[in-house]
PDB file of C-alpha atoms in Angstrom:
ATOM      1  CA  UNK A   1     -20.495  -4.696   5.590  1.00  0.00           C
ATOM      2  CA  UNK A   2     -17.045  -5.743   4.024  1.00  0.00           C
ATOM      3  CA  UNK A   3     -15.303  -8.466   4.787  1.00  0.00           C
ATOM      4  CA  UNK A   4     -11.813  -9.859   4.632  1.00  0.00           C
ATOM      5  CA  UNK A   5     -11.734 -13.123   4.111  1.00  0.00           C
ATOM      6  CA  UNK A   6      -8.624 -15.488   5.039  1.00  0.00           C
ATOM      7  CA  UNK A   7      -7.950 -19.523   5.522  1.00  0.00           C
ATOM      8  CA  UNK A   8      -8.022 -20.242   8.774  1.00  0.00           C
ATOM      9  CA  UNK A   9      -5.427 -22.703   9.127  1.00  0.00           C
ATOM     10  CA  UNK A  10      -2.920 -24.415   6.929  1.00  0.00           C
ATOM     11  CA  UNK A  11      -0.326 -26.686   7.175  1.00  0.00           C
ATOM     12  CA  UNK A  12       2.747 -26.503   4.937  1.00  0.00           C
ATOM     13  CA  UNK A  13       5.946 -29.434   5.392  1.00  0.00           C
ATOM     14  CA  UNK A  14       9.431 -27.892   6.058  1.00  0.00           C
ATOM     15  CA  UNK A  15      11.147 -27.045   2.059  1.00  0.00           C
ATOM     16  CA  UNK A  16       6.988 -26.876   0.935  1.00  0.00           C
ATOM     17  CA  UNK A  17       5.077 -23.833  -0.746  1.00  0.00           C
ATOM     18  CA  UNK A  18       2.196 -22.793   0.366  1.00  0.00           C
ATOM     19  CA  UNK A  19       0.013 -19.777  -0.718  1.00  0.00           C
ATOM     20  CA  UNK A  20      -2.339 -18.173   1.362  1.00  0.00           C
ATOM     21  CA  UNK A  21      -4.958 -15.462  -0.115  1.00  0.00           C
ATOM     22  CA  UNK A  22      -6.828 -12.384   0.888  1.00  0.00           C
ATOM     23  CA  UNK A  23     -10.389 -11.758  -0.642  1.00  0.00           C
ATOM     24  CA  UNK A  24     -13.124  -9.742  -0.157  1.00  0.00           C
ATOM     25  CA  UNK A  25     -16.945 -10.988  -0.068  1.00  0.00           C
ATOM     26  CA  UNK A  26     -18.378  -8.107  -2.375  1.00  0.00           C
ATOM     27  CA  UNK A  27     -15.801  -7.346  -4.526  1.00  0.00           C
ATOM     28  CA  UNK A  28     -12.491  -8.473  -6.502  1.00  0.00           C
ATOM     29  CA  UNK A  29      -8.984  -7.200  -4.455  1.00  0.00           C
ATOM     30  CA  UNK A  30      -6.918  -5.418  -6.581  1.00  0.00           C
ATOM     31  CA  UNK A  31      -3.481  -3.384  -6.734  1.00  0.00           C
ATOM     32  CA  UNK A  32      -6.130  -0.543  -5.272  1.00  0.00           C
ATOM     33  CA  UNK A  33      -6.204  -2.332  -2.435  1.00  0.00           C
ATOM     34  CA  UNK A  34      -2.793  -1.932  -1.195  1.00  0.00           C
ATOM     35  CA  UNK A  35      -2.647  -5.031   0.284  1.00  0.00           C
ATOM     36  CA  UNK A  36      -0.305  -5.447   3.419  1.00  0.00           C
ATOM     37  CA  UNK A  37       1.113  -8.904   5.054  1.00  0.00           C
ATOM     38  CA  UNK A  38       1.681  -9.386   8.595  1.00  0.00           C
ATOM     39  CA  UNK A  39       3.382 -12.375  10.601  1.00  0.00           C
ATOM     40  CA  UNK A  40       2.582 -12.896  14.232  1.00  0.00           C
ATOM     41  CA  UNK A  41       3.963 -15.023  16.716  1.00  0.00           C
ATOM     42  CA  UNK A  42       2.579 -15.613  20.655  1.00  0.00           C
ATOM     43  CA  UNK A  43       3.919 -12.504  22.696  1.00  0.00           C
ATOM     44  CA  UNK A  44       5.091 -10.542  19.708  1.00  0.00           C
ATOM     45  CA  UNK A  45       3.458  -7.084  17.602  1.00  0.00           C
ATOM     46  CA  UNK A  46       2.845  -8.430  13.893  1.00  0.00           C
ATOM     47  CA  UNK A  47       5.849  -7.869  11.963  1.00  0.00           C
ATOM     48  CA  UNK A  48       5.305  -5.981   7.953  1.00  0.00           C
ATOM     49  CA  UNK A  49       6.344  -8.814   5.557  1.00  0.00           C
ATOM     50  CA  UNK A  50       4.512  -7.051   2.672  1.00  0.00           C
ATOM     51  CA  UNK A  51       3.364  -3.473   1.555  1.00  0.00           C
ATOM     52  CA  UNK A  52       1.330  -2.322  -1.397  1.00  0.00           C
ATOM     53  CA  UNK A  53       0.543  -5.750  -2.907  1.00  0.00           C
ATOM     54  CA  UNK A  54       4.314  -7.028  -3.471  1.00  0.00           C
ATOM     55  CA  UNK A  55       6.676  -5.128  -2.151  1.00  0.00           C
ATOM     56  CA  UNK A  56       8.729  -6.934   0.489  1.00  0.00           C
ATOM     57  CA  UNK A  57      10.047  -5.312   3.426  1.00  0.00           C
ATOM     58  CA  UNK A  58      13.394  -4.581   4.204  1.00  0.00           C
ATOM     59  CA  UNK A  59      15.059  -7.853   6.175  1.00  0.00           C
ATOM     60  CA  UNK A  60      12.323 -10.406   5.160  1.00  0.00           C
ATOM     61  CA  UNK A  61      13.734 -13.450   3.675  1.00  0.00           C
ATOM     62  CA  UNK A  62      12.857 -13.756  -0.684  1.00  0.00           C
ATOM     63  CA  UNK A  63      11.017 -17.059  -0.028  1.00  0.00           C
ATOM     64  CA  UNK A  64       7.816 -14.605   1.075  1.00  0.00           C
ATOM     65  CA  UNK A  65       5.988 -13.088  -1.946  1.00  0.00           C
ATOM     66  CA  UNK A  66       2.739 -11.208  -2.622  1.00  0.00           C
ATOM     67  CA  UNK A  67       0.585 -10.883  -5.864  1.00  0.00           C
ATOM     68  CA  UNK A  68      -2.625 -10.586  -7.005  1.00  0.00           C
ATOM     69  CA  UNK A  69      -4.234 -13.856  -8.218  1.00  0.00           C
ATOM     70  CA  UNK A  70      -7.431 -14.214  -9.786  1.00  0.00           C
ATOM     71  CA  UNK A  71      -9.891 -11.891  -7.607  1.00  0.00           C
ATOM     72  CA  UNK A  72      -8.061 -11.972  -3.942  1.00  0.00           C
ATOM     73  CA  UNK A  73      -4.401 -10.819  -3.168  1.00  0.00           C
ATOM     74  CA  UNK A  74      -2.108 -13.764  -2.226  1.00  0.00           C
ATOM     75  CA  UNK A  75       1.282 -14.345  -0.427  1.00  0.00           C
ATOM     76  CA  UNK A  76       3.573 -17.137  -1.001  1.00  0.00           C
ATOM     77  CA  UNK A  77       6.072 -18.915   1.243  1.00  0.00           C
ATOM     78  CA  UNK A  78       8.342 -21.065  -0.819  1.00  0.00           C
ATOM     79  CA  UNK A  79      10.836 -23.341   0.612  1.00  0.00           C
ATOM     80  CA  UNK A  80       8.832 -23.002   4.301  1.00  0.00           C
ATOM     81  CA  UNK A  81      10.995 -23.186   7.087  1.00  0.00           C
ATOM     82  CA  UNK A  82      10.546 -23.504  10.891  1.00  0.00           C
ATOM     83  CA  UNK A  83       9.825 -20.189  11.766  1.00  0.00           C
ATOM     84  CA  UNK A  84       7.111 -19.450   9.603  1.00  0.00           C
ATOM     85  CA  UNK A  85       4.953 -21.120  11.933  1.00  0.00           C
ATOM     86  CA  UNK A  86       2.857 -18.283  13.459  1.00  0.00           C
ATOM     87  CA  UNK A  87      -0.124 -16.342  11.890  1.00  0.00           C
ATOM     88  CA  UNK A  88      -0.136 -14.198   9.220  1.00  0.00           C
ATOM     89  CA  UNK A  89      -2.684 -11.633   8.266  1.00  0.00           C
ATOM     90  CA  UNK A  90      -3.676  -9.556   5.662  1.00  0.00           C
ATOM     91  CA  UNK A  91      -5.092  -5.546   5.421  1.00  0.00           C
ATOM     92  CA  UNK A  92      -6.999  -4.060   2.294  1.00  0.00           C
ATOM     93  CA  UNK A  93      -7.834  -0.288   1.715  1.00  0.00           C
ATOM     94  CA  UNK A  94     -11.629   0.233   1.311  1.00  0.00           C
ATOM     95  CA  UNK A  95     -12.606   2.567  -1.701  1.00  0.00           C
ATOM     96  CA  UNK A  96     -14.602   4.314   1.844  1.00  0.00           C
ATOM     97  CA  UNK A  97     -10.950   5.107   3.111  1.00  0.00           C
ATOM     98  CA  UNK A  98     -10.878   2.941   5.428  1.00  0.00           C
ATOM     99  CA  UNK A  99      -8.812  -0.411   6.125  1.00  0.00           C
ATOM    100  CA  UNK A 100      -9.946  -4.123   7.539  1.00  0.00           C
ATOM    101  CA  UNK A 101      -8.201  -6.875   8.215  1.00  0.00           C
ATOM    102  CA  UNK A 102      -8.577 -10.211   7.648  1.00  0.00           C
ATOM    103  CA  UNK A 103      -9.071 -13.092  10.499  1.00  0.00           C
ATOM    104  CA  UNK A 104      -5.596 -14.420  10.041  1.00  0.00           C
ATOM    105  CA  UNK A 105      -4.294 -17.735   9.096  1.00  0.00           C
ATOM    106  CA  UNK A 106      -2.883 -19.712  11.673  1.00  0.00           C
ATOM    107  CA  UNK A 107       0.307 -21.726   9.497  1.00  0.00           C
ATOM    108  CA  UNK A 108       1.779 -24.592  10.878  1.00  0.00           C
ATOM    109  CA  UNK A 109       4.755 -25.819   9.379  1.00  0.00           C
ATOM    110  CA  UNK A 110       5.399 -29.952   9.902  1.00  0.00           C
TER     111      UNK A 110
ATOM    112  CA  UNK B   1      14.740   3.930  13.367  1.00  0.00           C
ATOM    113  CA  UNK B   2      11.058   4.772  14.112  1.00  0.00           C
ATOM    114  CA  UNK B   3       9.772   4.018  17.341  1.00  0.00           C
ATOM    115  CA  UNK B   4       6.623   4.125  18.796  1.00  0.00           C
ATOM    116  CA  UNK B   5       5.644   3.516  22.478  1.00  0.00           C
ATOM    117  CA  UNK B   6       2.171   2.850  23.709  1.00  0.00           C
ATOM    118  CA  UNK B   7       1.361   3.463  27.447  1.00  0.00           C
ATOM    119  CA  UNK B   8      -1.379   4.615  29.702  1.00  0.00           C
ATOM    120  CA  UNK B   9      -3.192   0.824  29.104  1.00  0.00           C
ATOM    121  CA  UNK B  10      -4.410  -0.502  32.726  1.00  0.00           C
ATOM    122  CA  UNK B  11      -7.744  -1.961  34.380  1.00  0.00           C
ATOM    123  CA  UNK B  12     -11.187  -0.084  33.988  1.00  0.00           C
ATOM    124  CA  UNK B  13     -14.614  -0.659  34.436  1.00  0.00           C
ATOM    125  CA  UNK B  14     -17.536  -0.881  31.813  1.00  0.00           C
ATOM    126  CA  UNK B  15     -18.812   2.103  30.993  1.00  0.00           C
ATOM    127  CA  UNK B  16     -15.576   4.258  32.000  1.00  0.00           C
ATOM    128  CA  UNK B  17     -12.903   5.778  29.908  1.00  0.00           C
ATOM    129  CA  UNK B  18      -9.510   5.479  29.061  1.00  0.00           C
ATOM    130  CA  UNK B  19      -7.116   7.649  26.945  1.00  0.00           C
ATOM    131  CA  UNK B  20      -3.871   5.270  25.770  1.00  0.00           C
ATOM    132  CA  UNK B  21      -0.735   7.307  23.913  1.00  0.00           C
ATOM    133  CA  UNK B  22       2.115   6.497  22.028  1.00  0.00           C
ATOM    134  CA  UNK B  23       5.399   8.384  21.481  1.00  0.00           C
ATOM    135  CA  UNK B  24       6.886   8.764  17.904  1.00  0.00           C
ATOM    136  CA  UNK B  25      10.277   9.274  17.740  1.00  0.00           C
ATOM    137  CA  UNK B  26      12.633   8.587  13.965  1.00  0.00           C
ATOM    138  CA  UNK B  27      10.239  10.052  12.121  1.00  0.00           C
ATOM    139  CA  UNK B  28       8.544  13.622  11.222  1.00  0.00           C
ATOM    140  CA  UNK B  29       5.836  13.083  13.128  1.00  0.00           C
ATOM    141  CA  UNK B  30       3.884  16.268  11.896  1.00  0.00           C
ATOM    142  CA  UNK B  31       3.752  14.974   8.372  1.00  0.00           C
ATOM    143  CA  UNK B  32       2.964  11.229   9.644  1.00  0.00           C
ATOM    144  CA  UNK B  33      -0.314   9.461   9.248  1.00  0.00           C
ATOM    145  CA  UNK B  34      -1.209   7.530  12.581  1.00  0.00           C
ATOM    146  CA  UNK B  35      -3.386   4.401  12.938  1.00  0.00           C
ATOM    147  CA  UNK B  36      -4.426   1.910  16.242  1.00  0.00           C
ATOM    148  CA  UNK B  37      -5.353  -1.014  15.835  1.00  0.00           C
ATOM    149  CA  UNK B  38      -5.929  -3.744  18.216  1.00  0.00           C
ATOM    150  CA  UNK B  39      -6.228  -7.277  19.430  1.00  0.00           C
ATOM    151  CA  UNK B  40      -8.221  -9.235  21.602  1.00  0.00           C
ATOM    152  CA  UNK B  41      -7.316 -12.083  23.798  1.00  0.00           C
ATOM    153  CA  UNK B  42      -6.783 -14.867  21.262  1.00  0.00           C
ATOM    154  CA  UNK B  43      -8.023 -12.740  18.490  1.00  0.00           C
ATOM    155  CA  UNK B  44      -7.224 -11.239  15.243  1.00  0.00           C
ATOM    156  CA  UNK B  45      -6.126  -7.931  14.318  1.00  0.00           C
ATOM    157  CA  UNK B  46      -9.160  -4.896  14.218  1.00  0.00           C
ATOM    158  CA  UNK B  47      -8.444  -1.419  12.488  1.00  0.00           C
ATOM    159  CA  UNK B  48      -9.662   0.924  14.378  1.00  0.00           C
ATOM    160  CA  UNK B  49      -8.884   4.120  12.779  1.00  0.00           C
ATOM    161  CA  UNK B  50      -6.107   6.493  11.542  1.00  0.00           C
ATOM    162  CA  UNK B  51      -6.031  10.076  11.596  1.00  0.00           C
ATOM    163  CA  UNK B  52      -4.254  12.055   8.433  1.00  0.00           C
ATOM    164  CA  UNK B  53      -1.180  14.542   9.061  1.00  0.00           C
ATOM    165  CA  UNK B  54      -2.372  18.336   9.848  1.00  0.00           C
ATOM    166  CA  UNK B  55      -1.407  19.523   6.385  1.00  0.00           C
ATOM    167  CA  UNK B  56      -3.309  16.851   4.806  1.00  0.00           C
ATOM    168  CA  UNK B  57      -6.833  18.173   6.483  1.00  0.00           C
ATOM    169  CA  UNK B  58      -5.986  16.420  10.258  1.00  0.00           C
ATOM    170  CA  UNK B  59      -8.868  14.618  10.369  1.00  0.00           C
ATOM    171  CA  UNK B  60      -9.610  10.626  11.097  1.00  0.00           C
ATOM    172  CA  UNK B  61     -12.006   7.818  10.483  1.00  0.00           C
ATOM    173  CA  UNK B  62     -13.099   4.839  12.054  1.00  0.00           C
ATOM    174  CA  UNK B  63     -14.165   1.592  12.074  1.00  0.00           C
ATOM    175  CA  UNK B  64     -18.072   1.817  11.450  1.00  0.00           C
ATOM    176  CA  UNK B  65     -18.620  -0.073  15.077  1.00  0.00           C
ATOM    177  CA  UNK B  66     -16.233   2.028  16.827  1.00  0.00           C
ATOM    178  CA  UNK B  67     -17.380   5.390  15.544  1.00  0.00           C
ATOM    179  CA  UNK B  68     -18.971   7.725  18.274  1.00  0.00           C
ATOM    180  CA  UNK B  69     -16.989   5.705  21.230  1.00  0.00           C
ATOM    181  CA  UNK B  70     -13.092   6.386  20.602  1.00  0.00           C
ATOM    182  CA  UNK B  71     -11.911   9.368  19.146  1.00  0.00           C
ATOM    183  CA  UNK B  72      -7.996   9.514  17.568  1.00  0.00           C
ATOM    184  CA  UNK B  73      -6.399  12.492  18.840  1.00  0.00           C
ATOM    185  CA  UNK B  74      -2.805  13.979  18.054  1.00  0.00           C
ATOM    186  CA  UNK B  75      -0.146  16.504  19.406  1.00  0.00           C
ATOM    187  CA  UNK B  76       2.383  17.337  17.275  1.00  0.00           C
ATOM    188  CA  UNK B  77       3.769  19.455  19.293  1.00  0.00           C
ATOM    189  CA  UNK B  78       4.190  16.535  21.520  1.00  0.00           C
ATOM    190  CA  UNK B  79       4.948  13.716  18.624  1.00  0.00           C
ATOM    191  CA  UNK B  80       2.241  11.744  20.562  1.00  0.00           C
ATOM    192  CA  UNK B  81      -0.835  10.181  19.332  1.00  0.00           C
ATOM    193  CA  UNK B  82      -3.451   9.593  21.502  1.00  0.00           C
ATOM    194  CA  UNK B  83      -6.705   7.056  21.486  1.00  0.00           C
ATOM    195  CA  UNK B  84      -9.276   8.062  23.646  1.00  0.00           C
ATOM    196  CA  UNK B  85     -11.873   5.815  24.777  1.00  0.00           C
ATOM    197  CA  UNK B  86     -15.312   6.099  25.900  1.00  0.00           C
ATOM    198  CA  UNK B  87     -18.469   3.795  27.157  1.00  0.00           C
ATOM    199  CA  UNK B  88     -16.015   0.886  27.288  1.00  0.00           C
ATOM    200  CA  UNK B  89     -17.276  -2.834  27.321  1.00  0.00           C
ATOM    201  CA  UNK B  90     -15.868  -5.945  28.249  1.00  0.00           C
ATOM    202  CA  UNK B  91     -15.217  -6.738  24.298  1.00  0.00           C
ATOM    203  CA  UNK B  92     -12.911  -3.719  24.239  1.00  0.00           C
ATOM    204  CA  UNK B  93     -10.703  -5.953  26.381  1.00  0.00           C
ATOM    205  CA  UNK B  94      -7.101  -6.387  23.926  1.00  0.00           C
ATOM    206  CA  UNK B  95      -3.898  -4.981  23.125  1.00  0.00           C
ATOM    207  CA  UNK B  96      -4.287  -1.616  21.558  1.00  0.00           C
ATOM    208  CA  UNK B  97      -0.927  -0.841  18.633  1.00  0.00           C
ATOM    209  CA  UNK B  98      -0.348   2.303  17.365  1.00  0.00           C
ATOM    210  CA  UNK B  99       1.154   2.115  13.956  1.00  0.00           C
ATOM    211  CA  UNK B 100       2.634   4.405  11.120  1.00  0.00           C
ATOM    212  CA  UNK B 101       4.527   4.410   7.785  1.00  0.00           C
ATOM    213  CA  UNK B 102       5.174   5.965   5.139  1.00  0.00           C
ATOM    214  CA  UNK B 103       3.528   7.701   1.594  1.00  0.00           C
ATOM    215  CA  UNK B 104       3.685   5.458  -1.068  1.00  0.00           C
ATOM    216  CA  UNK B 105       3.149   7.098  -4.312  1.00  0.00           C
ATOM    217  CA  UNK B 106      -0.938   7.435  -4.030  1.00  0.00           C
ATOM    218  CA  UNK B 107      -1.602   6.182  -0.740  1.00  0.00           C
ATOM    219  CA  UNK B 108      -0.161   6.483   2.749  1.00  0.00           C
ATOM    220  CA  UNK B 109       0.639   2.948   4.329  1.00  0.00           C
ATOM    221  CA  UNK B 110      -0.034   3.941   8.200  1.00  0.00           C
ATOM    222  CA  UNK B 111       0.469   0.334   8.917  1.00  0.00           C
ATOM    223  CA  UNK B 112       3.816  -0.389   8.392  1.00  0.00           C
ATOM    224  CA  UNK B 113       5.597   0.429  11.710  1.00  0.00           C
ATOM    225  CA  UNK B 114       4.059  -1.041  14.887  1.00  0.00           C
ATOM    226  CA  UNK B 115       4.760  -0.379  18.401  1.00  0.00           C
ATOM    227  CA  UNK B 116       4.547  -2.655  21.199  1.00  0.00           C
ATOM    228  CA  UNK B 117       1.335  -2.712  22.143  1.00  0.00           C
ATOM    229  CA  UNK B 118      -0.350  -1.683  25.661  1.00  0.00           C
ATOM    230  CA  UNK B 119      -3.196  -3.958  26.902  1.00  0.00           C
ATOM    231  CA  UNK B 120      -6.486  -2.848  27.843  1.00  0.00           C
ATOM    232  CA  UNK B 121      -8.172  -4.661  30.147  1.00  0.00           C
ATOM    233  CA  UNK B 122     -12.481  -3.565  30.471  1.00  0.00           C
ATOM    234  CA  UNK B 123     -13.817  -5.639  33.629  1.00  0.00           C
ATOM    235  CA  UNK B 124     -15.909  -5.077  36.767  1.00  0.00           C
TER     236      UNK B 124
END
C-alpha cells in the first residue's frame, strides 16, 4: 500500500522560509503526480494553494510555491506570516488512478 | 463561482446507511469530474473516491478500504452528486467534502473546489 508521507509539525519564525515536502514510500513524486497543496485552519474546508505541482491558485499570496525537489514534491512559504499557521496537506495521483493524501503538517509560525 | 453544498449528514448507527449529496451550481456539471473526501475528528484528509463525467465512461474508483461499502453516485440531470454509504462503523465518523475542478491538459484536478463539508456522525 502507498503512502504519502508529510512532516508532522514545523515551526517557522514570522519573515522565515520554510519548506515542507510530499513523498511517497515506494516511489520518487514527480510532475506525474500532479501534486496539489491544501491549507486548513480549525472550523474551515482546506483551501487549494497549489495545483499540478506549481501552479498557484488564483488569490494566494506569491510567498507560497511548489516544485519538485529531489524525489518528493515540496511547497515553500517565504517571508511566513501570521496566518500561515494552520495545516497544510498534500494529494498525489497514483499511476492506479487513484489519489491519497498525505497526513498533513501542522505549521506553527512563532 | 462554483459552489457546492453537502447535506443529508446526521446521526446513524453502526451497521446502517446513509446517502450524503451535494449541489453543483457555476459549473457544467455534466462534463465535471466529482470527488469526496473526508475528515475525521482531529484527523487528516482521506480520498475516498471520484467518479468521471458521463462522456468520459461515468464510472468511479475508490479508496482500496472503502471499496464494496460506499458507492459514488451522480444525477446530472439533477447537478447533484451523491455518496452513498453502507455497513457504517464508528471510524466512518468525520466530515464528508465533495470536491471538483477542472481538466488540466492530461489530467482532471477533481480536487480543486471544495464545499463545506457535512458531518457524519456513526454511533450507537
Amino acid at each position: 500500500q502507498t503512502v504519502v508521507t508529510q512532516e508532522p509539525s514545523f515551526s517557522v519564525s514570522p519573515g522565515g522560509t520554510v519548506t515542507l515536502t510530499c513523498g511517497l514510500t515506494s516511489a520518487s513524486v514527480s510532475t506525474s503526480s500532479y501534486a496539489s497543496w491544501y491549507q486548513q485552519t480549525p472550523g474551515q474546508a482546506p483551501r487549494t494553494l497549489i495545483y499540478n505541482t506549481n501552479t498557484r491558485s488564483s488569490g494566494v499570496p506569491d510567498r507560497f510555491s511548489g516544485s519538485i525537489l529531489g524525489n518528493k514534491a515540496a511547497l515553500t512559504i517565504t517571508g511566513a506570516q501570521a496566518d500561515d499557521d494552520a495545516d497544510y496537506y498534500c494529494v498525489l495521483y497514483m499511476s492506479s488512478g487513484i489519489w491519497v493524501f498525505g497526513g498533513g503538517t501542522r505549521l506553527t509560525v512563532l | 463561482e462554483v459552489q457546492l453544498v453537502e447535506s443529508g449528514g446526521g446521526l446513524v448507527k453502526p451497521g446502517g446507511s446513509l446517502r450524503v449529496s451535494c449541489a453543483a451550481s457555476g459549473l457544467t456539471f455534466k462534463n465535471a469530474w466529482m470527488a469526496w473526501v473526508r475528515q475525521a475528528p482531529g484527523k487528516g484528509l482521506e480520498w475516498i473516491g471520484r467518479i468521471r463525467s458521463e462522456t468520459d465512461d461515468g464510472k468511479a474508483d475508490y479508496a482500496a478500504p472503502l471499496k464494496g461499502r460506499f458507492t459514488i453516485l451522480r444525477d446530472d440531470s439533477k447537478n447533484t452528486l451523491y455518496l452513498q454509504m453502507n455497513s457504517l462503523k464508528t471510524e466512518d465518523t468525520a466530515v464528508y467534502y465533495c470536491t471538483t475542478g477542472l481538466k488540466r491538459g492530461e489530467y482532471f484536478d477533481s480536487l480543486f473546489y471544495w464545499g463545506q463539508g457535512t458531518l457524519v456522525t456513526v454511533s450507537s
